Coordinates of C-alpha atoms and ligand atoms in Angstrom, one line a residue:
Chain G
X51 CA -7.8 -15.9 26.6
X52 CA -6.6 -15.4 22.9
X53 CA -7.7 -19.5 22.4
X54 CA -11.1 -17.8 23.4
X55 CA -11.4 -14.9 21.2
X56 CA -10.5 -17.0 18.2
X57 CA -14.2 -18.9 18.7
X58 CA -15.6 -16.0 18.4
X59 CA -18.2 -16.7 15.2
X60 CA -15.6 -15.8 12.5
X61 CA -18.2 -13.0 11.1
X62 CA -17.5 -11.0 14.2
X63 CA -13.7 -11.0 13.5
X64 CA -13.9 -10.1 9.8
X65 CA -16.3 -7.2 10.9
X66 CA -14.0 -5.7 13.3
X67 CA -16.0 -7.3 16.4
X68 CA -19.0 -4.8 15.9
X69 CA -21.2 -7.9 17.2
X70 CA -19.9 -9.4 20.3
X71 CA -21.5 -12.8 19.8
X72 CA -21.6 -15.1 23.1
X73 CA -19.4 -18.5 22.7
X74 CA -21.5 -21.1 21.8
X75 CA -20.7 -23.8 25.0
X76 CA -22.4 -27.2 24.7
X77 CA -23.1 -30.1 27.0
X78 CA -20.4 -31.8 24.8
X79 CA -17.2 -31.0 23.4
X80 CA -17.3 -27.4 21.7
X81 CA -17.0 -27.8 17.7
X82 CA -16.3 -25.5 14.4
X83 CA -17.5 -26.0 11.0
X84 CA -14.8 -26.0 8.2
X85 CA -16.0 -23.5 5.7
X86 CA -13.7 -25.6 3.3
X87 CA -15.0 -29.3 3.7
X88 CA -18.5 -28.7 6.1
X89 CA -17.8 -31.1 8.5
X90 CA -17.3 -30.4 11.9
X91 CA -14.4 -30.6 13.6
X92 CA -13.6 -30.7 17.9
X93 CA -12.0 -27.6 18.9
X94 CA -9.4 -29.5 20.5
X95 CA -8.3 -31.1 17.9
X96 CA -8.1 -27.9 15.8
X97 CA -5.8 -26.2 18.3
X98 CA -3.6 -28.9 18.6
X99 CA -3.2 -28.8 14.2
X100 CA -2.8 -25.5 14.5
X101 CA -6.0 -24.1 14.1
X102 CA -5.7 -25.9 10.7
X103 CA -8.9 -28.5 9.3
X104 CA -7.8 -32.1 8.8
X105 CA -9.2 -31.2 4.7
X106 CA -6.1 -28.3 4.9
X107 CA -8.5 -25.3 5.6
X108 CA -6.5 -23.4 7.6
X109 CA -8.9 -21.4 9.7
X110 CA -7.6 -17.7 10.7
X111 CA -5.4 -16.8 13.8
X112 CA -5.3 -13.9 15.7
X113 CA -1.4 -12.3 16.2
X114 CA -0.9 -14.1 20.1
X115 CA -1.6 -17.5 18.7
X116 CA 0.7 -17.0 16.3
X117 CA 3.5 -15.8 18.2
X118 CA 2.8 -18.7 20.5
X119 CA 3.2 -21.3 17.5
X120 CA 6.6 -19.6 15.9
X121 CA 8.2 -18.1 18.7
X122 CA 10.6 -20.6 21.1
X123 CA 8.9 -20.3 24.4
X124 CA 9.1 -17.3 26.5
X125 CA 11.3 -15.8 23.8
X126 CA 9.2 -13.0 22.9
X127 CA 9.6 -9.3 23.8
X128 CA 7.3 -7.0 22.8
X129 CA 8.2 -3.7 21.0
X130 CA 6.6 -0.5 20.7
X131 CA 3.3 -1.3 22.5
X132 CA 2.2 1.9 23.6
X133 CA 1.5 3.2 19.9
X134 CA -2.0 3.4 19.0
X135 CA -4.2 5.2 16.4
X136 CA -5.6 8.4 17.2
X137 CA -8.4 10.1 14.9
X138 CA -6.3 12.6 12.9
X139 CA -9.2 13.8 10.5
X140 CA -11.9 13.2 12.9
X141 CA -13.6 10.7 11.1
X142 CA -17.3 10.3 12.1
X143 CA -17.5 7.1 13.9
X144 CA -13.6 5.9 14.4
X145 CA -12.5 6.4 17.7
X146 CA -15.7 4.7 18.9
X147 CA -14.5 1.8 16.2
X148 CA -11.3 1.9 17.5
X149 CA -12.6 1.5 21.5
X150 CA -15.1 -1.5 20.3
X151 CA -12.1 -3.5 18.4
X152 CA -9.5 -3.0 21.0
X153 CA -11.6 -4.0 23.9
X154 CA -13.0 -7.1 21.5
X155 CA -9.7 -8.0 20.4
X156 CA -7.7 -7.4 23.3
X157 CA -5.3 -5.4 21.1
X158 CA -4.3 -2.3 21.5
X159 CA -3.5 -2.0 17.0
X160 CA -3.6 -4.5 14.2
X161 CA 0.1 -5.4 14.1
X162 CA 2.4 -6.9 17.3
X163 CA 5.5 -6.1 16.9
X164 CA 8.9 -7.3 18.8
X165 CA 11.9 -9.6 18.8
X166 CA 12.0 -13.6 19.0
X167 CA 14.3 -16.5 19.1
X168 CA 12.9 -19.2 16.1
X169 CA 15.0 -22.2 16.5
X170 CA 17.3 -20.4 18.4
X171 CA 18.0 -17.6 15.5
X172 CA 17.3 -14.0 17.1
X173 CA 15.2 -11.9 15.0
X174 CA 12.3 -9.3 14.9
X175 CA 9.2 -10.3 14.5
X176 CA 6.1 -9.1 13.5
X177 CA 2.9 -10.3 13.6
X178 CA -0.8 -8.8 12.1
X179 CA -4.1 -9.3 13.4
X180 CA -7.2 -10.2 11.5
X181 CA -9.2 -9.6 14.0
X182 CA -8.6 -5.6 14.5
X183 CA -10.3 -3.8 11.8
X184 CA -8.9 -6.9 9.3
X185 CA -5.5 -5.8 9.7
X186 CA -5.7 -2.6 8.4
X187 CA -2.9 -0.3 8.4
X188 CA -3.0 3.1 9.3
X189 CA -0.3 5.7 10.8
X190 CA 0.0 3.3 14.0
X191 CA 0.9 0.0 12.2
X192 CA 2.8 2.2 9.5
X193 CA 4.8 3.5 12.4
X194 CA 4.9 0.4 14.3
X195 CA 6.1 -1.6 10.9
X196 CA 8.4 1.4 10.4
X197 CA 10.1 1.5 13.6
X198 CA 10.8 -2.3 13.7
X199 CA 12.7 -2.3 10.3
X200 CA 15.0 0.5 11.9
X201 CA 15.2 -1.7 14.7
X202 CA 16.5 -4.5 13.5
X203 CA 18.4 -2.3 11.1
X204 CA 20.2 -1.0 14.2
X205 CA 21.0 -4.3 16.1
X206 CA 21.3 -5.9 12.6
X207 CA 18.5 -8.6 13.0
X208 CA 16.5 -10.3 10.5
X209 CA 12.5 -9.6 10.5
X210 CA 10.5 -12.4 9.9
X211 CA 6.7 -10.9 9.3
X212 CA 3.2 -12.4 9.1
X213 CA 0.9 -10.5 6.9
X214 CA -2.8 -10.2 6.6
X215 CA -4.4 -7.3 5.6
X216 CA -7.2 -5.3 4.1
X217 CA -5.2 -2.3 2.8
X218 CA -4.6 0.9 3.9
X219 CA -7.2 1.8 6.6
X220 CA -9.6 4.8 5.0
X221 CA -10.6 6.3 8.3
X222 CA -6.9 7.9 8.3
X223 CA -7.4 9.1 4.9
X224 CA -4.0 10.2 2.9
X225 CA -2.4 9.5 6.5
X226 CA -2.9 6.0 5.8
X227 CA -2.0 6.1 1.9
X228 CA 1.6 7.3 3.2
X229 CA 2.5 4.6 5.3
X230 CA 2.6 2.8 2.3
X231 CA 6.1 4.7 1.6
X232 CA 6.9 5.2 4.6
X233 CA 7.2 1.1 5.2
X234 CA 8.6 0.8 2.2
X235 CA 11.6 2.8 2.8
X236 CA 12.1 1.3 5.8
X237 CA 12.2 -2.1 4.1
X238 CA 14.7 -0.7 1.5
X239 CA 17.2 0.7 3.9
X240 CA 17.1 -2.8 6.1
X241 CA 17.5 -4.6 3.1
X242 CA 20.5 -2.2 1.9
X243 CA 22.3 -3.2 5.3
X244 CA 22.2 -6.6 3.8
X245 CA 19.8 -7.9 6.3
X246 CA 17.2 -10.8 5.6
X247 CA 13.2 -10.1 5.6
X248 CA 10.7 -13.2 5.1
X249 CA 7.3 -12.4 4.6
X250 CA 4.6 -15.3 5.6
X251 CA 1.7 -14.3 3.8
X252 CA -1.7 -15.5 5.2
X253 CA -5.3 -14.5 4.8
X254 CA -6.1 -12.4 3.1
X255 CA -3.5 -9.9 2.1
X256 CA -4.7 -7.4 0.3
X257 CA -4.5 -3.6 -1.0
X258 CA -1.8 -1.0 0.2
X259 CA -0.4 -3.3 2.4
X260 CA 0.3 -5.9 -0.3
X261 CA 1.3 -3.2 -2.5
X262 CA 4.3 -2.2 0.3
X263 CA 6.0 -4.3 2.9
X264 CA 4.1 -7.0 2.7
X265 CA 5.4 -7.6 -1.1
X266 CA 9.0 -6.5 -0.2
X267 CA 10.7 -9.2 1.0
X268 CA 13.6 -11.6 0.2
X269 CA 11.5 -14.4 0.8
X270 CA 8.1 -15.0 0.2
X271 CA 6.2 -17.4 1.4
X272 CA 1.9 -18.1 2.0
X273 CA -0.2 -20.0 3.9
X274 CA -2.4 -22.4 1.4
X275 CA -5.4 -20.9 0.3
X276 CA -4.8 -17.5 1.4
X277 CA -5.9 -14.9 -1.2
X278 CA -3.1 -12.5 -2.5
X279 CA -3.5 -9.6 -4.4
X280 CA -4.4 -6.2 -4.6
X281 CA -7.6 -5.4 -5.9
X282 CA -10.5 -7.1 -4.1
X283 CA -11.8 -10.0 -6.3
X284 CA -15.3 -8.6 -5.7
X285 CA -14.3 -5.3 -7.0
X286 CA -12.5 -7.1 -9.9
X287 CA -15.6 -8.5 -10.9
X288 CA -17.5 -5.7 -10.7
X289 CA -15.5 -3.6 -12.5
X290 CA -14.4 -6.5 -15.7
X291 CA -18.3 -8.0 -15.6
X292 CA -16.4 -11.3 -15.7
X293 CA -15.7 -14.4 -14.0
X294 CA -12.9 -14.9 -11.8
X295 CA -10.9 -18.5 -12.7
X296 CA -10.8 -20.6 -10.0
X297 CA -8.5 -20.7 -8.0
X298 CA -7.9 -16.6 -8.5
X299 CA -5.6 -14.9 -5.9
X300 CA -5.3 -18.0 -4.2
X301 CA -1.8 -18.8 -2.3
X302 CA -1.7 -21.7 -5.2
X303 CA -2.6 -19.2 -8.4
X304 CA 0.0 -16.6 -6.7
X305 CA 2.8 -19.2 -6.7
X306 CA 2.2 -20.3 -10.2
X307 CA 2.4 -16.6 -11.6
X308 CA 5.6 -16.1 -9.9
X309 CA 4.9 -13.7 -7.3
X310 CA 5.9 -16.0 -4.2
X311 CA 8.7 -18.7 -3.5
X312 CA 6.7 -21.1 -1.8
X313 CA 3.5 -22.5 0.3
X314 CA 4.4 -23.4 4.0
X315 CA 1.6 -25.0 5.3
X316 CA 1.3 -23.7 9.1
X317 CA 2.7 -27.3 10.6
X318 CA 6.0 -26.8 8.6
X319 CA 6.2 -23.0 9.0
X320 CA 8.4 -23.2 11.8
X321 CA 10.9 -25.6 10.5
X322 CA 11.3 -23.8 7.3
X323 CA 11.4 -20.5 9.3
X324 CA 14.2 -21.9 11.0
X325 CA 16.1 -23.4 8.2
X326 CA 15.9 -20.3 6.2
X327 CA 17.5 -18.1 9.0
X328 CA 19.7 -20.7 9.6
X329 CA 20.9 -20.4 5.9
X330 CA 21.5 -16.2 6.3
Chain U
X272 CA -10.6 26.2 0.0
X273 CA -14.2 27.1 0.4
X274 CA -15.3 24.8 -2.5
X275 CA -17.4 21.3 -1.7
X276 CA -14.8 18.5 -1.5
X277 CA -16.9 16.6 -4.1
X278 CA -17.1 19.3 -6.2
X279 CA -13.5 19.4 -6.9
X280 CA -13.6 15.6 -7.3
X281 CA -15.6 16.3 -10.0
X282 CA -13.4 18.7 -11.2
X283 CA -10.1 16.5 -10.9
X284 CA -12.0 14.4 -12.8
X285 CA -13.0 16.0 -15.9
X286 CA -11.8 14.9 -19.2
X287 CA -11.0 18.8 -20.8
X288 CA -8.9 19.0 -18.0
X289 CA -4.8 18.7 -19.7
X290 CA -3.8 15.4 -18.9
X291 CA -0.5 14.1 -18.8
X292 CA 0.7 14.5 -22.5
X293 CA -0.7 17.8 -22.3
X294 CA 1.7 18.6 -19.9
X295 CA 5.0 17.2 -21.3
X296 CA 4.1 18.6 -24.8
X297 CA 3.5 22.4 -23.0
X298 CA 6.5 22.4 -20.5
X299 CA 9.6 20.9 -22.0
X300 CA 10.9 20.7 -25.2
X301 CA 12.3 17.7 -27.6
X302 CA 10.3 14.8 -26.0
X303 CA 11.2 11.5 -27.0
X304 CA 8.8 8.8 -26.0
X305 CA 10.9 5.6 -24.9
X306 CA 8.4 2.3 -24.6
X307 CA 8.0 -0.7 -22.8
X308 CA 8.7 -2.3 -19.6
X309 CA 11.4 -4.9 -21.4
X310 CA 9.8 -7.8 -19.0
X311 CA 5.6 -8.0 -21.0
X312 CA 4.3 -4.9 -22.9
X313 CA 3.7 -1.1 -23.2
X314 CA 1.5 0.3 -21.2
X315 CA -0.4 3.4 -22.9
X316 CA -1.6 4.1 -19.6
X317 CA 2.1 5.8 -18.5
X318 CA 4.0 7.6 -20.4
X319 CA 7.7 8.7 -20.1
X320 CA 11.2 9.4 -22.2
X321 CA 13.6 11.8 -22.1
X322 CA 12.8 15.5 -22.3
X323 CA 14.8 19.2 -21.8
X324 CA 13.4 21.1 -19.2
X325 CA 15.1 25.0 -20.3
X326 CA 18.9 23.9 -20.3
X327 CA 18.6 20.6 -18.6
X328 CA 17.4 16.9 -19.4
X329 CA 15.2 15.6 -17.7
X330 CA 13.1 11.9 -17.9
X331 CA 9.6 12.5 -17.2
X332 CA 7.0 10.3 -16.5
X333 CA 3.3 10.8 -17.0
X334 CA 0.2 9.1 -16.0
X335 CA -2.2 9.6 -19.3
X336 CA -6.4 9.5 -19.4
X337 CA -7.0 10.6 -23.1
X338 CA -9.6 12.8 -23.7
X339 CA -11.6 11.7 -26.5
X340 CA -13.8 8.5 -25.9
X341 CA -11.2 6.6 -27.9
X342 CA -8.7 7.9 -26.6
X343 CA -9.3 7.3 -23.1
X344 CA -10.5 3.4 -24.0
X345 CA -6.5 2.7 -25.6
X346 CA -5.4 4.9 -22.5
X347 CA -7.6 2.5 -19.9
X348 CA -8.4 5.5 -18.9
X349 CA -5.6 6.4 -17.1
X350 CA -5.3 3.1 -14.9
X351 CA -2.0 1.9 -14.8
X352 CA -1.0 -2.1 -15.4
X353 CA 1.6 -3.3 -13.6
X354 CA 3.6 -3.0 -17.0
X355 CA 3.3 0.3 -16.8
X356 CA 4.9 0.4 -13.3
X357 CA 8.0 -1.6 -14.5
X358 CA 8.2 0.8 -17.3
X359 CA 8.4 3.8 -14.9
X360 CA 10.9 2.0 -12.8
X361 CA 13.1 1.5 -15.8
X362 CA 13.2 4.9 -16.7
X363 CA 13.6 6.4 -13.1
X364 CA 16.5 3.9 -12.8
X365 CA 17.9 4.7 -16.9
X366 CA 17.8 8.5 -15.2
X367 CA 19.9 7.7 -12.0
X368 CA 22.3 6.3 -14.0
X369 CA 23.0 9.1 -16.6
X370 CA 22.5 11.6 -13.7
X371 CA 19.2 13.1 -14.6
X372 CA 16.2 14.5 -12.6
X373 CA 12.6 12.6 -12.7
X374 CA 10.0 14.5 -13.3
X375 CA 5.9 12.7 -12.7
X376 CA 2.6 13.7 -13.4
X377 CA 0.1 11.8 -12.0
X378 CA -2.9 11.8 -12.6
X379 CA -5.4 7.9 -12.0
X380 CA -8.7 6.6 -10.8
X381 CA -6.2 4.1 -9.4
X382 CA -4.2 1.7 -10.9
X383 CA -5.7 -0.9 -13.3
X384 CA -8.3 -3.7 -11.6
X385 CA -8.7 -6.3 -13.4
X386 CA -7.0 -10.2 -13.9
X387 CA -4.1 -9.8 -15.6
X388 CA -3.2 -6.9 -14.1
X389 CA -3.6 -9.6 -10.6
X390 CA -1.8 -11.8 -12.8
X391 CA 1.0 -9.7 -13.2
X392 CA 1.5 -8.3 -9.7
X393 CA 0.2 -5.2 -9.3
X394 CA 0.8 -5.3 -5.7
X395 CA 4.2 -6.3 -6.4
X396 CA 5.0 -3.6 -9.2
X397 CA 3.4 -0.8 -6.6
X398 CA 5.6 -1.9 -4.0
X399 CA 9.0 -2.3 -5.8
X400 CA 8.6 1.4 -7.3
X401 CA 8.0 2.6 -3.7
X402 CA 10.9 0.8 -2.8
X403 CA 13.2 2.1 -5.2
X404 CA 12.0 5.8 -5.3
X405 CA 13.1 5.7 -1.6
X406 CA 16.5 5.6 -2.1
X407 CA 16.9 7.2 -6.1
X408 CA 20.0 9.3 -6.4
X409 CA 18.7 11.8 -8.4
X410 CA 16.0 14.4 -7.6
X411 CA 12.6 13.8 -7.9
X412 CA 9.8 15.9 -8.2
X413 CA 5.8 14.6 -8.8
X414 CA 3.2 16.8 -9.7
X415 CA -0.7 15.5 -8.7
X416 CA -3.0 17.2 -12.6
X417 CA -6.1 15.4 -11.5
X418 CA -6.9 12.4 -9.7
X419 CA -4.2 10.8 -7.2
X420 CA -6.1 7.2 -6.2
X421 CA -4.3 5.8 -3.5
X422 CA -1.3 2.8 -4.1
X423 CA -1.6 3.1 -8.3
X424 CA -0.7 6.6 -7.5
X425 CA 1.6 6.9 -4.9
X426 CA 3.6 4.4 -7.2
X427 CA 4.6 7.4 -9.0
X428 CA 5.1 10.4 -5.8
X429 CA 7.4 9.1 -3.7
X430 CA 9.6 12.2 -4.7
X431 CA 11.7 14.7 -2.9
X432 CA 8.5 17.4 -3.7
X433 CA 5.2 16.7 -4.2
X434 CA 3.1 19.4 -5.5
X435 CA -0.9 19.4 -6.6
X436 CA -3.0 21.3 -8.8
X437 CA -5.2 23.8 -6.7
X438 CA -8.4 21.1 -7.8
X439 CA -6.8 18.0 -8.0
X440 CA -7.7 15.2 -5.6
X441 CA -5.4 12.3 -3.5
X442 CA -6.9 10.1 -1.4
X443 CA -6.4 6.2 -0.5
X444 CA -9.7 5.3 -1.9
X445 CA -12.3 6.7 -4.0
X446 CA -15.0 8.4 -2.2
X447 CA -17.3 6.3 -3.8
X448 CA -15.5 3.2 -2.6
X449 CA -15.4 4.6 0.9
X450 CA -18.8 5.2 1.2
X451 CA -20.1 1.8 -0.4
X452 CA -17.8 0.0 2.4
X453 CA -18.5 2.0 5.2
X454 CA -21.6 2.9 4.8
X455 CA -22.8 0.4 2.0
X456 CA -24.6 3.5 -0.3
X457 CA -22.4 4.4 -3.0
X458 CA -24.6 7.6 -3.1
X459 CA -22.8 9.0 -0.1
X460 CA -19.9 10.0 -2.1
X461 CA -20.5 13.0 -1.5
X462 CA -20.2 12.9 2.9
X463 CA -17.3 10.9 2.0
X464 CA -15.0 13.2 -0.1
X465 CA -15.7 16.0 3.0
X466 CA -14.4 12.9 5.6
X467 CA -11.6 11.7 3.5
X468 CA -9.5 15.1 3.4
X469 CA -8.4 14.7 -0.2
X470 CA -8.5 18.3 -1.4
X471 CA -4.6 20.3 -2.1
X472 CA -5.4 22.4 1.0
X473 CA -6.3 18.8 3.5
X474 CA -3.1 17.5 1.8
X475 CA -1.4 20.9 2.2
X476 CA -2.1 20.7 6.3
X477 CA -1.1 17.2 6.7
X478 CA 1.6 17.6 5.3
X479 CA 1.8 15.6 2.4
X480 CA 2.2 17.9 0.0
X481 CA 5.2 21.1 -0.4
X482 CA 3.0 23.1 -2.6
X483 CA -0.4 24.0 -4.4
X484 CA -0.3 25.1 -7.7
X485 CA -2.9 27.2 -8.8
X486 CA -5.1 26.7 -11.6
X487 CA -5.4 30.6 -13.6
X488 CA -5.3 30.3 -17.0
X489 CA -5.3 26.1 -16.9
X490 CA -3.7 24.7 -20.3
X491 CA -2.8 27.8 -21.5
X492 CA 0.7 29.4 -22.4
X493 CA 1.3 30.9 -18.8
X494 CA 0.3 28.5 -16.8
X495 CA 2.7 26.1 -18.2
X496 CA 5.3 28.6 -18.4
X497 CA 4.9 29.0 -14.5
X498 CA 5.2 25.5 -14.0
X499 CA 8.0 25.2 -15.8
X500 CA 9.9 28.3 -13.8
X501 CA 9.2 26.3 -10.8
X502 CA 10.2 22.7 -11.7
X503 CA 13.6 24.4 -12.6
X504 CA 13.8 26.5 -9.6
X505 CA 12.9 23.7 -7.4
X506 CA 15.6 21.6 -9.6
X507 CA 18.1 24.0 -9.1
X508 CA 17.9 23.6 -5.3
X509 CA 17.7 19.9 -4.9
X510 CA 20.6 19.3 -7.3
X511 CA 23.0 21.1 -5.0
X512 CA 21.5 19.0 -2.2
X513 CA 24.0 16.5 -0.9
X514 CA 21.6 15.0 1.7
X515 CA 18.7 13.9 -1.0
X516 CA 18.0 10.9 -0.2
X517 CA 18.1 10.7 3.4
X518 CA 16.2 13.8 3.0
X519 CA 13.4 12.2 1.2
X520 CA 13.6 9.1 3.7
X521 CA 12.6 11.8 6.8
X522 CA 10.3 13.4 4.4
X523 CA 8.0 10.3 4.5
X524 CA 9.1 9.2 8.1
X525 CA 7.3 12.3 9.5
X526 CA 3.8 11.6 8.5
X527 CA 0.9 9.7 10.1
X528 CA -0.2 10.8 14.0
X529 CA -0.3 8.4 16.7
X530 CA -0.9 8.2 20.4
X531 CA 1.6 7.0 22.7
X532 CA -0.4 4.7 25.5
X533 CA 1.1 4.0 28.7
Ligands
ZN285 ZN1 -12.2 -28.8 6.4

């Protein structure tokens, strides 16, 4: 089932699943263009690189197939499921929004939250989803984010989080705009107890989330190619009239400016994962 | 609160309106400006040093637009670098340790967009102040003069008080920006600031907010005077607080409303 939402045309899953395009299913084998190199690539073979393109693309992933790669099998307990978003200010249009992208996305908010085994190491886990309203966080994820860190705090578990994000999620106004702090204190107080948080950075991560948990950790690492920052590069270049370098907010252009420790590629993330808790 | 939310937008955004400077100069006395982030540059955008607030010092920090055209170019009008972040955080850390309260105005579009600010980590320099402010040991009080845009603002309010001007704005984007992504017409700023709730009463009733400070007799004599009876009072109280900061951390815990699903 989550192997089938991910063919969803990625247009749908970027727009929050307003359009509930059919699958395309041919006589032959199903394929995917690479928005990276063009060329077209089975679907079987993508899922068994992890969803990456032989060029490097690596192509998005909604939270389950993530778990699914970097959890040990069966490991996985979910936390704080029954928390979703309600429409606080009443904002024209969200709670049918919200309706569409759960049922399209099979989610019931744009962050999974729970505990793991990784090579064997306990720890909490948490997990965003591109596909729900890009990963934007209002009071739900703020409170699901939130309550994980005290988690973990409490039983005295690392958290091991993959990002991707828009930012803060406008319909919940100022609501939304707080959870920034509210995360953040959460990270600060786990991190106080002396505990270990790795961030895993993927794409995109951008806005308020960036600018709170996301950016927090010990450890930072980033998928290759994903784009980093905090301002949107379109409303960078409207704003400066200028053009962007090259490679700008790139996973690459991040590392150089200091701002992460290092790329992990998704077929090494696990590994690394698992050294790096084995080391704390 | 009968006004149109736009309206006060507008207002919040007016350059007569006292900005930052304005406010340190008028409330305490013997400012001294202290510069620099010690890691890249000084950002004219903040501003901060050491000040007496009636019998107390104080080190306050405030967010500056300029008001003449020139002034508000060498200001980038108020947008914060990520320099100007670090320079906040080193003086809200220079304060903990000598025991003094942090007092912010705040008062940005947002915080600077642009590529060195990316460059630099702007994400990175919001998040670390948020962070920090979490857990400071001394009180902390931020006062919204004008415009509160979203993370380059709450980068400078996660205090123990939070307190707005009666027409000041804070919201987690611009209405502009709101409209032009949901609704791709810039032009419907307008329906936008109404949906966003970013007036001192919305923020009053959600809770963000302890107080709104009205605006009779803005920039003059008695209207500073009043705010500077009520930082002190307000100082006064937290002070003798022993619980501060695991008061602040519930302060912040408390907001957002979600739906428990079965
Ligand atoms: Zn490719």
């Amino acid at each position: 089932m989550a192997f089938i939402q991910f063919l969803k045309p990625k247009n749908a899953l970027e727009e929050g699943g307003r359009t509930a395009a059919p699958i395309q299913q041919d006589a032959g084998e199903p394929e995917k263009t690479c928005p990276n190199c063009h060329k077209p690539i089975p679907l079987s073979r993508l899922w068994s690189s992890y969803l990456v393109c032989p060029c490097g693309y690596h192509f998005r992933m909604n939270a389950r197939q993530r778990i699914t790669m970097i959890a040990d099998k069966g490991s996985f307990l979910e936390l704080f499921a029954g928390i979703v978003s309600d429409n606080p200010l009443q904002f024209p249009g969200y709670t049918e929004k919200l309706e569409t992208v759960q049922n399209i996305s099979g989610e019931a908010e744009a962050v999974v939250c729970g505990t793991a085994e990784i090579g064997g190491r306990k720890c909490c886990l948490f997990v965003m989803d591109p596909g729900f309203m890009m990963g934007s966080m209002g009071s739900a994820v703020g409170e699901k984010i939130t309550a994980l860190f005290e988690y973990a705090m409490q039983k005295r578990l690392p958290v091991v989080g993959f990002t991707v994000s828009g930012g803060a999620r406008m319909q919940e106004g100022l609501l939304s705009l707080m959870q920034m702090a509210k995360t953040s204190a959460a990270v600060k107080r786990h991190s106080d107890a002396g505990l270990l948080y790795i961030a895993v950075f993927t794409d995109p991560a951008t806005g308020g989330v960036t600018a709170s948990f996301a950016m927090e950790a010990d450890i930072l690492l980033a998928e290759p190619g994903a784009t980093i920052g905090f301002a949107g590069a379109r409303v960078i270049e409207q704003t400066t009239k200028k053009a962007l370098p090259k490679e700008f907010q790139k996973a690459e252009f991040v590392l150089q400016h200091g701002f992460v420790d290092t790329l992990a590629p998704r077929s090494t993330q696990k590994q690394l994962l698992t050294r790096l808790l084995n080391a704390h | 609160m009968n006004q149109i939310p736009y309206a006060v937008v507008k207002l919040a955004r007016d350059s007569q309106r006292p900005t930052g400077l304005d406010y340190i100069q008028n409330i305490f006395a013997d400012f001294i400006e202290l510069h620099g982030d010690r890691r890249y540059a000084d950002d004219p955008a903040i501003v901060g040093g050491l000040a007496r607030l009636q019998d107390r010092y104080v080190t306050v920090i405030a967010m500056e637009k300029g008001h003449t055209a020139k002034q508000r170019s060498c200001r980038n009008f108020g947008a914060p670098h990520p320099e100007g972040y670090r320079k906040a955080l080193r003086l809200m850390k220079q304060a903990e340790k000598f025991g003094r309260p942090v007092i912010c105005f705040v008062d940005t579009s947002g915080a600077s967009c642009g590529i060195g600010a990316e460059e630099r980590g702007q994400g990175q320099a919001i998040a670390e102040n948020l962070m920090e402010l979490s857990t400071l040991c001394v009180p902390v009080i931020s006062i919204l003069i004008g415009e509160g845009g979203s993370g380059g603002a709450l980068a400078l309010a996660v205090a123990d008080r939070v307190w707005m001007l009666s027409n000041a704005v804070y919201s987690v984007i611009s209405p502009e920006g709101c409209a032009s992504i949901l609704w791709k017409d810039s032009k419907k700023a307008e329906e936008a600031a109404a949906c966003l709730k970013l007036t001192a009463g919305d923020a009053l009733r959600l809770g963000i907010i302890e107080r709104i400070l009205p605006e009779t007799e803005l920039g003059e004599k008695p209207f500073y005077d009043r705010i500077r009876r009520a930082l002190a009072e307000e100082l006064e109280a937290l002070e003798k607080d022993p619980d501060l900061v695991p008061k602040r951390y519930d302060r912040f815990r408390r907001i957002g409303q979600v739906k428990e699903r079965t």
